[in-house]
mmCIF file of C-alpha atoms and ligand atoms in Angstrom:
data_model
loop_
_atom_site.group_PDB
_atom_site.id
_atom_site.type_symbol
_atom_site.label_atom_id
_atom_site.label_comp_id
_atom_site.label_asym_id
_atom_site.label_seq_id
_atom_site.Cartn_x
_atom_site.Cartn_y
_atom_site.Cartn_z
ATOM 1 C CA MET A 67 -216.954 110.610 -17.919
ATOM 2 C CA ALA A 68 -219.652 109.082 -20.028
ATOM 3 C CA SER A 69 -217.415 107.555 -22.513
ATOM 4 C CA TYR A 70 -215.436 105.461 -20.192
ATOM 5 C CA VAL A 71 -215.103 101.704 -21.305
ATOM 6 C CA GLY A 72 -212.994 99.280 -19.247
ATOM 7 C CA ARG A 73 -212.264 95.593 -19.446
ATOM 8 C CA PHE A 74 -211.189 92.393 -17.824
ATOM 9 C CA ALA A 75 -209.360 90.064 -20.206
ATOM 10 C CA PRO A 76 -208.869 86.614 -18.718
ATOM 11 C CA THR A 77 -207.067 83.732 -20.427
ATOM 12 C CA PRO A 78 -209.214 80.647 -20.069
ATOM 13 C CA SER A 79 -206.262 78.467 -18.903
ATOM 14 C CA GLY A 80 -207.987 77.630 -15.616
ATOM 15 C CA PRO A 81 -210.442 79.062 -13.099
ATOM 16 C CA LEU A 82 -209.825 82.490 -11.522
ATOM 17 C CA HIS A 83 -207.432 82.476 -8.568
ATOM 18 C CA ASP A 84 -207.134 85.185 -5.808
ATOM 19 C CA GLY A 85 -204.750 87.290 -8.015
ATOM 20 C CA SER A 86 -207.097 87.300 -11.071
ATOM 21 C CA LEU A 87 -209.964 88.566 -8.744
ATOM 22 C CA VAL A 88 -207.955 91.542 -7.802
ATOM 23 C CA ALA A 89 -207.555 92.614 -11.363
ATOM 24 C CA ALA A 90 -211.296 91.838 -12.254
ATOM 25 C CA LEU A 91 -212.551 93.765 -9.293
ATOM 26 C CA ALA A 92 -210.215 96.725 -9.842
ATOM 27 C CA SER A 93 -211.201 97.051 -13.454
ATOM 28 C CA TRP A 94 -214.979 96.812 -12.650
ATOM 29 C CA LEU A 95 -214.809 99.321 -9.659
ATOM 30 C CA ASP A 96 -212.814 101.839 -11.788
ATOM 31 C CA ALA A 97 -215.483 101.597 -14.553
ATOM 32 C CA ARG A 98 -218.352 101.951 -12.181
ATOM 33 C CA ALA A 99 -216.691 104.744 -10.233
ATOM 34 C CA HIS A 100 -216.268 106.509 -13.535
ATOM 35 C CA GLY A 101 -219.964 105.825 -14.588
ATOM 36 C CA GLY A 102 -218.567 103.771 -17.328
ATOM 37 C CA ARG A 103 -219.097 100.444 -18.984
ATOM 38 C CA TRP A 104 -217.159 97.167 -18.185
ATOM 39 C CA LEU A 105 -216.474 94.450 -20.697
ATOM 40 C CA VAL A 106 -215.067 91.013 -20.446
ATOM 41 C CA ARG A 107 -212.835 89.584 -23.193
ATOM 42 C CA ILE A 108 -211.731 85.934 -23.323
ATOM 43 C CA GLU A 109 -208.204 85.775 -24.419
ATOM 44 C CA ASP A 110 -208.226 82.144 -25.880
ATOM 45 C CA LEU A 111 -205.679 82.558 -28.640
ATOM 46 C CA ASP A 112 -202.946 80.494 -26.958
ATOM 47 C CA THR A 113 -204.844 77.319 -27.634
ATOM 48 C CA PRO A 114 -202.253 74.851 -25.988
ATOM 49 C CA ARG A 115 -202.913 76.817 -22.576
ATOM 50 C CA ASN A 116 -206.702 76.704 -22.893
ATOM 51 C CA GLU A 117 -208.516 74.456 -20.464
ATOM 52 C CA LEU A 118 -211.789 72.960 -21.582
ATOM 53 C CA GLY A 119 -214.648 74.678 -19.628
ATOM 54 C CA ALA A 120 -212.465 77.342 -18.066
ATOM 55 C CA GLU A 121 -214.393 80.170 -19.827
ATOM 56 C CA GLN A 122 -217.706 79.145 -18.274
ATOM 57 C CA ILE A 123 -216.107 78.633 -14.923
ATOM 58 C CA ILE A 124 -214.514 82.099 -15.045
ATOM 59 C CA LEU A 125 -217.736 83.766 -16.033
ATOM 60 C CA GLY A 126 -219.555 81.897 -13.279
ATOM 61 C CA GLN A 127 -216.973 82.884 -10.548
ATOM 62 C CA LEU A 128 -217.303 86.548 -11.782
ATOM 63 C CA ALA A 129 -221.056 86.400 -11.729
ATOM 64 C CA ILE A 130 -221.198 85.158 -8.160
ATOM 65 C CA CYS A 131 -218.948 88.074 -7.129
ATOM 66 C CA GLY A 132 -221.428 90.438 -8.993
ATOM 67 C CA LEU A 133 -219.177 91.248 -11.849
ATOM 68 C CA VAL A 134 -221.075 90.812 -15.072
ATOM 69 C CA SER A 135 -219.977 92.073 -18.526
ATOM 70 C CA ASP A 136 -222.124 94.879 -19.905
ATOM 71 C CA GLU A 137 -221.920 93.137 -23.302
ATOM 72 C CA GLU A 138 -221.613 89.610 -24.596
ATOM 73 C CA PRO A 139 -218.040 88.693 -23.895
ATOM 74 C CA LEU A 140 -215.621 89.111 -26.914
ATOM 75 C CA VAL A 141 -213.839 85.917 -27.664
ATOM 76 C CA GLN A 142 -210.517 86.427 -29.325
ATOM 77 C CA SER A 143 -210.499 83.132 -31.348
ATOM 78 C CA THR A 144 -213.408 84.749 -33.406
ATOM 79 C CA ARG A 145 -211.224 87.708 -34.326
ATOM 80 C CA ILE A 146 -208.308 86.142 -36.339
ATOM 81 C CA ALA A 147 -209.341 88.099 -39.464
ATOM 82 C CA ALA A 148 -208.761 91.379 -37.582
ATOM 83 C CA TYR A 149 -205.292 90.313 -36.477
ATOM 84 C CA GLU A 150 -204.407 89.252 -39.963
ATOM 85 C CA GLU A 151 -205.399 92.599 -41.303
ATOM 86 C CA ALA A 152 -203.457 94.456 -38.603
ATOM 87 C CA LEU A 153 -200.376 92.349 -39.551
ATOM 88 C CA VAL A 154 -200.811 93.148 -43.207
ATOM 89 C CA ARG A 155 -200.908 96.801 -42.373
ATOM 90 C CA LEU A 156 -197.800 96.578 -40.256
ATOM 91 C CA ALA A 157 -196.077 94.617 -43.117
ATOM 92 C CA GLU A 158 -197.068 97.252 -45.603
ATOM 93 C CA ALA A 159 -195.596 99.978 -43.336
ATOM 94 C CA GLY A 160 -192.399 97.987 -43.264
ATOM 95 C CA GLN A 161 -192.494 97.424 -39.547
ATOM 96 C CA VAL A 162 -192.459 93.620 -39.453
ATOM 97 C CA TYR A 163 -190.209 90.915 -40.809
ATOM 98 C CA PRO A 164 -190.061 87.205 -40.822
ATOM 99 C CA CYS A 165 -187.724 85.541 -38.412
ATOM 100 C CA GLY A 166 -186.188 82.102 -38.812
ATOM 101 C CA CYS A 167 -184.706 81.763 -35.463
ATOM 102 C CA SER A 168 -185.786 79.012 -32.963
ATOM 103 C CA ARG A 169 -185.746 79.821 -29.298
ATOM 104 C CA ARG A 170 -182.649 77.759 -28.834
ATOM 105 C CA GLU A 171 -180.813 79.766 -31.587
ATOM 106 C CA VAL A 172 -181.696 83.059 -30.075
ATOM 107 C CA GLU A 173 -180.413 81.758 -26.737
ATOM 108 C CA GLN A 174 -177.160 80.601 -28.323
ATOM 109 C CA VAL A 175 -176.456 83.998 -29.925
ATOM 110 C CA LEU A 176 -177.104 85.824 -26.681
ATOM 111 C CA VAL A 177 -174.775 83.398 -24.821
ATOM 112 C CA THR A 178 -172.050 83.988 -27.460
ATOM 113 C CA LEU A 179 -172.474 87.677 -27.175
ATOM 114 C CA GLY A 180 -172.164 87.390 -23.358
ATOM 115 C CA PHE A 181 -175.645 88.829 -22.911
ATOM 116 C CA LEU A 182 -177.147 85.781 -21.247
ATOM 117 C CA GLN A 183 -175.595 84.284 -18.185
ATOM 118 C CA GLU A 184 -178.585 82.287 -16.845
ATOM 119 C CA ARG A 185 -181.082 80.194 -18.802
ATOM 120 C CA ASP A 186 -184.269 82.024 -17.616
ATOM 121 C CA GLU A 187 -183.057 85.614 -17.968
ATOM 122 C CA GLU A 188 -185.306 87.862 -20.158
ATOM 123 C CA ARG A 189 -184.271 87.212 -23.739
ATOM 124 C CA VAL A 190 -183.706 90.404 -25.793
ATOM 125 C CA TYR A 191 -183.830 89.306 -29.444
ATOM 126 C CA PRO A 192 -180.564 90.265 -30.866
ATOM 127 C CA GLY A 193 -181.937 91.239 -34.323
ATOM 128 C CA THR A 194 -180.506 88.211 -36.147
ATOM 129 C CA CYS A 195 -183.142 88.181 -38.981
ATOM 130 C CA ARG A 196 -183.581 91.871 -39.350
ATOM 131 C CA ALA A 197 -181.339 91.951 -42.359
ATOM 132 C CA GLY A 198 -182.888 88.814 -43.886
ATOM 133 C CA LEU A 199 -183.458 85.186 -43.380
ATOM 134 C CA ARG A 200 -180.168 84.055 -44.904
ATOM 135 C CA GLY A 201 -181.730 80.828 -46.370
ATOM 136 C CA LYS A 202 -183.497 79.887 -43.166
ATOM 137 C CA PRO A 203 -187.300 79.188 -43.432
ATOM 138 C CA ALA A 204 -189.524 81.718 -41.765
ATOM 139 C CA ARG A 205 -191.018 80.923 -38.420
ATOM 140 C CA SER A 206 -192.388 83.893 -36.694
ATOM 141 C CA MET A 207 -193.040 87.553 -37.462
ATOM 142 C CA ARG A 208 -191.333 90.183 -35.499
ATOM 143 C CA LEU A 209 -191.898 93.953 -35.060
ATOM 144 C CA LEU A 210 -189.062 96.372 -35.327
ATOM 145 C CA THR A 211 -188.158 98.264 -32.301
ATOM 146 C CA VAL A 212 -185.852 100.748 -33.934
ATOM 147 C CA LEU A 213 -186.548 103.556 -36.263
ATOM 148 C CA GLY A 214 -183.598 103.500 -38.739
ATOM 149 C CA SER A 215 -180.687 103.377 -36.352
ATOM 150 C CA GLU A 216 -182.410 104.906 -33.357
ATOM 151 C CA ASP A 217 -183.762 102.687 -30.564
ATOM 152 C CA ILE A 218 -187.497 103.328 -29.802
ATOM 153 C CA THR A 219 -188.092 104.479 -26.268
ATOM 154 C CA ILE A 220 -191.536 104.637 -24.925
ATOM 155 C CA ARG A 221 -192.590 107.074 -22.072
ATOM 156 C CA TRP A 222 -195.889 106.615 -20.467
ATOM 157 C CA SER A 223 -197.518 107.227 -17.192
ATOM 158 C CA ASP A 224 -199.360 104.694 -14.953
ATOM 159 C CA ARG A 225 -201.949 105.824 -12.653
ATOM 160 C CA ARG A 226 -200.453 103.933 -9.867
ATOM 161 C CA LEU A 227 -196.824 103.396 -10.726
ATOM 162 C CA GLY A 228 -196.269 106.907 -12.064
ATOM 163 C CA ARG A 229 -193.882 107.741 -14.893
ATOM 164 C CA GLN A 230 -192.357 104.902 -16.802
ATOM 165 C CA ARG A 231 -190.022 104.495 -19.631
ATOM 166 C CA GLN A 232 -188.644 101.561 -21.550
ATOM 167 C CA ASN A 233 -186.074 101.343 -24.339
ATOM 168 C CA LEU A 234 -187.869 98.782 -26.454
ATOM 169 C CA ALA A 235 -184.814 97.898 -28.463
ATOM 170 C CA ARG A 236 -182.485 97.314 -25.516
ATOM 171 C CA GLU A 237 -184.991 95.949 -22.980
ATOM 172 C CA VAL A 238 -187.179 93.839 -25.220
ATOM 173 C CA GLY A 239 -185.793 93.656 -28.703
ATOM 174 C CA ASP A 240 -187.756 93.096 -31.903
ATOM 175 C CA PHE A 241 -190.834 91.249 -30.528
ATOM 176 C CA VAL A 242 -192.921 88.419 -31.992
ATOM 177 C CA VAL A 243 -196.339 89.480 -33.300
ATOM 178 C CA LYS A 244 -197.193 86.125 -34.876
ATOM 179 C CA ARG A 245 -195.659 83.090 -33.453
ATOM 180 C CA ALA A 246 -193.905 80.132 -35.190
ATOM 181 C CA ASP A 247 -197.044 78.002 -34.459
ATOM 182 C CA GLY A 248 -199.141 80.386 -36.399
ATOM 183 C CA ILE A 249 -200.793 81.969 -33.317
ATOM 184 C CA PHE A 250 -201.137 85.747 -33.023
ATOM 185 C CA ALA A 251 -199.067 87.053 -30.159
ATOM 186 C CA TYR A 252 -200.905 88.562 -27.133
ATOM 187 C CA GLN A 253 -199.314 91.986 -27.747
ATOM 188 C CA LEU A 254 -200.818 92.258 -31.284
ATOM 189 C CA ALA A 255 -204.250 90.904 -30.331
ATOM 190 C CA VAL A 256 -204.654 92.891 -27.126
ATOM 191 C CA VAL A 257 -203.916 96.224 -29.010
ATOM 192 C CA VAL A 258 -206.363 95.365 -31.974
ATOM 193 C CA ASP A 259 -209.108 94.377 -29.429
ATOM 194 C CA ASP A 260 -208.677 97.258 -27.034
ATOM 195 C CA ALA A 261 -209.170 99.558 -29.886
ATOM 196 C CA PHE A 262 -212.074 97.492 -31.441
ATOM 197 C CA GLN A 263 -213.897 97.495 -28.125
ATOM 198 C CA GLY A 264 -213.294 101.282 -27.628
ATOM 199 C CA ILE A 265 -211.434 100.617 -24.327
ATOM 200 C CA THR A 266 -210.408 103.974 -22.680
ATOM 201 C CA HIS A 267 -208.963 102.577 -19.461
ATOM 202 C CA VAL A 268 -206.951 99.356 -18.906
ATOM 203 C CA VAL A 269 -206.713 98.211 -15.262
ATOM 204 C CA ARG A 270 -204.876 94.957 -14.821
ATOM 205 C CA GLY A 271 -202.150 93.297 -12.881
ATOM 206 C CA GLU A 272 -198.711 94.708 -12.476
ATOM 207 C CA ASP A 273 -197.134 91.654 -14.049
ATOM 208 C CA LEU A 274 -198.285 93.152 -17.385
ATOM 209 C CA ALA A 275 -196.721 96.670 -16.753
ATOM 210 C CA ASP A 276 -193.580 95.830 -18.770
ATOM 211 C CA ASN A 277 -195.683 94.799 -21.657
ATOM 212 C CA THR A 278 -197.334 98.128 -21.847
ATOM 213 C CA PRO A 279 -194.670 99.946 -23.918
ATOM 214 C CA ARG A 280 -194.903 97.210 -26.593
ATOM 215 C CA GLN A 281 -198.557 97.826 -26.772
ATOM 216 C CA ILE A 282 -198.242 101.575 -26.826
ATOM 217 C CA HIS A 283 -195.736 101.302 -29.603
ATOM 218 C CA LEU A 284 -198.314 99.188 -31.573
ATOM 219 C CA GLN A 285 -201.015 101.692 -30.896
ATOM 220 C CA ARG A 286 -198.966 104.622 -32.213
ATOM 221 C CA LEU A 287 -197.832 102.618 -35.251
ATOM 222 C CA MET A 288 -201.423 101.754 -36.129
ATOM 223 C CA GLY A 289 -202.781 105.084 -35.227
ATOM 224 C CA LEU A 290 -205.003 103.619 -32.546
ATOM 225 C CA PRO A 291 -206.115 105.594 -29.373
ATOM 226 C CA GLU A 292 -204.005 105.101 -26.276
ATOM 227 C CA PRO A 293 -206.032 103.986 -23.154
ATOM 228 C CA ALA A 294 -205.051 105.221 -19.708
ATOM 229 C CA TYR A 295 -203.259 102.514 -17.649
ATOM 230 C CA LEU A 296 -203.419 101.424 -14.084
ATOM 231 C CA HIS A 297 -201.606 98.223 -12.945
ATOM 232 C CA THR A 298 -202.707 96.783 -9.688
ATOM 233 C CA PRO A 299 -200.613 95.136 -7.022
ATOM 234 C CA LEU A 300 -199.947 91.435 -7.304
ATOM 235 C CA VAL A 301 -200.906 88.710 -5.005
ATOM 236 C CA MET A 302 -197.711 86.749 -4.121
ATOM 237 C CA GLY A 303 -197.584 82.940 -3.860
ATOM 238 C CA ALA A 304 -195.740 81.081 -0.983
ATOM 239 C CA ASP A 305 -192.487 81.077 -3.145
ATOM 240 C CA GLY A 306 -192.410 84.844 -3.310
ATOM 241 C CA ASN A 307 -193.476 84.929 -6.968
ATOM 242 C CA LYS A 308 -196.613 86.257 -8.486
ATOM 243 C CA LEU A 309 -199.525 83.938 -7.798
ATOM 244 C CA SER A 310 -200.006 81.621 -10.688
ATOM 245 C CA LYS A 311 -201.011 78.124 -11.621
ATOM 246 C CA GLN A 312 -197.418 77.177 -11.733
ATOM 247 C CA ASN A 313 -196.841 78.027 -8.135
ATOM 248 C CA GLY A 314 -199.989 76.298 -6.879
ATOM 249 C CA ALA A 315 -202.617 79.047 -7.034
ATOM 250 C CA THR A 316 -205.882 77.385 -6.355
ATOM 251 C CA ALA A 317 -209.133 78.245 -7.742
ATOM 252 C CA LEU A 318 -210.854 81.257 -6.194
ATOM 253 C CA ASP A 319 -213.215 80.264 -3.451
ATOM 254 C CA VAL A 320 -216.527 81.890 -4.036
ATOM 255 C CA SER A 321 -218.470 80.009 -1.416
ATOM 256 C CA ASP A 322 -218.531 83.309 0.400
ATOM 257 C CA PRO A 323 -218.336 86.046 -2.265
ATOM 258 C CA VAL A 324 -218.199 89.064 0.054
ATOM 259 C CA ALA A 325 -215.347 87.480 1.855
ATOM 260 C CA ALA A 326 -213.541 86.809 -1.516
ATOM 261 C CA LEU A 327 -214.167 90.401 -2.570
ATOM 262 C CA GLN A 328 -213.063 91.731 0.810
ATOM 263 C CA LYS A 329 -209.679 89.896 0.370
ATOM 264 C CA ALA A 330 -209.137 91.295 -3.053
ATOM 265 C CA ALA A 331 -210.161 94.724 -1.942
ATOM 266 C CA ALA A 332 -207.407 94.626 0.796
ATOM 267 C CA VAL A 333 -204.823 94.102 -1.976
ATOM 268 C CA LEU A 334 -206.086 97.187 -3.677
ATOM 269 C CA GLN A 335 -205.700 99.162 -0.322
ATOM 270 C CA LEU A 336 -209.410 99.663 0.149
ATOM 271 C CA PRO A 337 -210.791 99.764 3.736
ATOM 272 C CA ARG A 338 -212.929 96.896 5.122
ATOM 273 C CA ILE A 339 -216.371 97.184 4.057
ATOM 274 C CA GLU A 340 -219.382 95.862 6.308
ATOM 275 C CA ALA A 341 -222.068 94.732 3.996
ATOM 276 C CA LEU A 342 -224.623 92.058 3.908
ATOM 277 C CA SER A 343 -224.870 91.431 0.222
ATOM 278 C CA VAL A 344 -222.595 91.408 -2.815
ATOM 279 C CA THR A 345 -224.585 94.358 -4.304
ATOM 280 C CA GLU A 346 -224.326 96.335 -1.157
ATOM 281 C CA TRP A 347 -220.569 95.616 -0.793
ATOM 282 C CA LEU A 348 -219.913 96.547 -4.427
ATOM 283 C CA SER A 349 -221.630 99.862 -4.142
ATOM 284 C CA ALA A 350 -219.710 100.880 -0.969
ATOM 285 C CA ALA A 351 -216.499 99.563 -2.567
ATOM 286 C CA THR A 352 -217.109 101.804 -5.708
ATOM 287 C CA ARG A 353 -217.160 104.770 -3.461
ATOM 288 C CA ALA A 354 -214.021 103.686 -1.634
ATOM 289 C CA TRP A 355 -212.325 103.074 -4.987
ATOM 290 C CA GLY A 356 -213.200 106.599 -6.147
ATOM 291 C CA ALA A 357 -211.679 108.019 -3.065
ATOM 292 C CA ARG A 358 -208.451 105.962 -3.173
ATOM 293 C CA TRP A 359 -207.748 105.730 -6.822
ATOM 294 C CA ILE A 360 -209.424 108.540 -8.691
ATOM 295 C CA SER A 361 -207.868 111.953 -8.293
HETATM 296 N N1 LIG B 300 -205.061 87.700 -20.785
HETATM 297 C C1 LIG B 300 -204.103 88.276 -20.040
HETATM 298 C C2 LIG B 300 -203.954 87.480 -18.798
HETATM 299 O O1 LIG B 300 -204.895 86.725 -18.348
HETATM 300 C C3 LIG B 300 -204.416 89.673 -19.618
HETATM 301 C C4 LIG B 300 -204.349 90.650 -20.659
HETATM 302 C C5 LIG B 300 -204.625 92.017 -20.284
HETATM 303 O O2 LIG B 300 -205.235 92.443 -19.331
HETATM 304 O O3 LIG B 300 -204.054 92.878 -20.997
HETATM 305 O O4 LIG B 300 -202.913 87.547 -18.191
#
């Protein structure tokens, strides 16, 4: 498949950890096994989470592991005009509306309705501002997850997880596409940029699988192509949750890159590869990937 374009899209909130290398490696192997291109995109929109220097550290860690973008990495903070334009198009189509609710207010409504027992349960936006702001100042912009009075249900197929479905209205609720702090939401930016970069295949961690229906919904609304999706197994931290900075994930150790790659490959259910160099390891791993994940 000559037209394959894949990507790895790290957030520069810190160095890569063991879990992020799994996603990076999987997306790279899938691209190479398909004879395709592999791009890196720096997702730096959530400025409060950005860490100074993280982008260079991430690109350095990737390079040591032999994973180098086929083009100059795309940096999302340079793409604001494109997100503005997408939002205008969605507004013109009557798909977005301003919301004046704070997080606390959303929570209070859900508690009152008996939908929220515990503080950190997934919050399904109850549609408070759908019918208008009722005098409240606008904070964020939300995307409708209903068509008239019908819930929108997205059905899709993941190359590893199989058939999936999600009722967006009931499981997510109208979701934020532009935040109260003016920052464009990940869901909108990722869809605009996957299309802009011509991404045909998305390979990323399973923690993002439940975001995919929101992204597919946006692609369909905007008439954008739908990439194929493969969500990779996660690396778990000592607390049993997905490895993240919050549960003490330490920076990926690239002092022995073949060992680091080997560890990531085990998570991807690839056999152990005996190789002396990163290049040699990667080409053997590309064949193993094809045999395991490409039918
Ligand atoms: N930037 C996101 C993250 O680091 C990944 C986005 C994606 O692969 O779609 O979690």
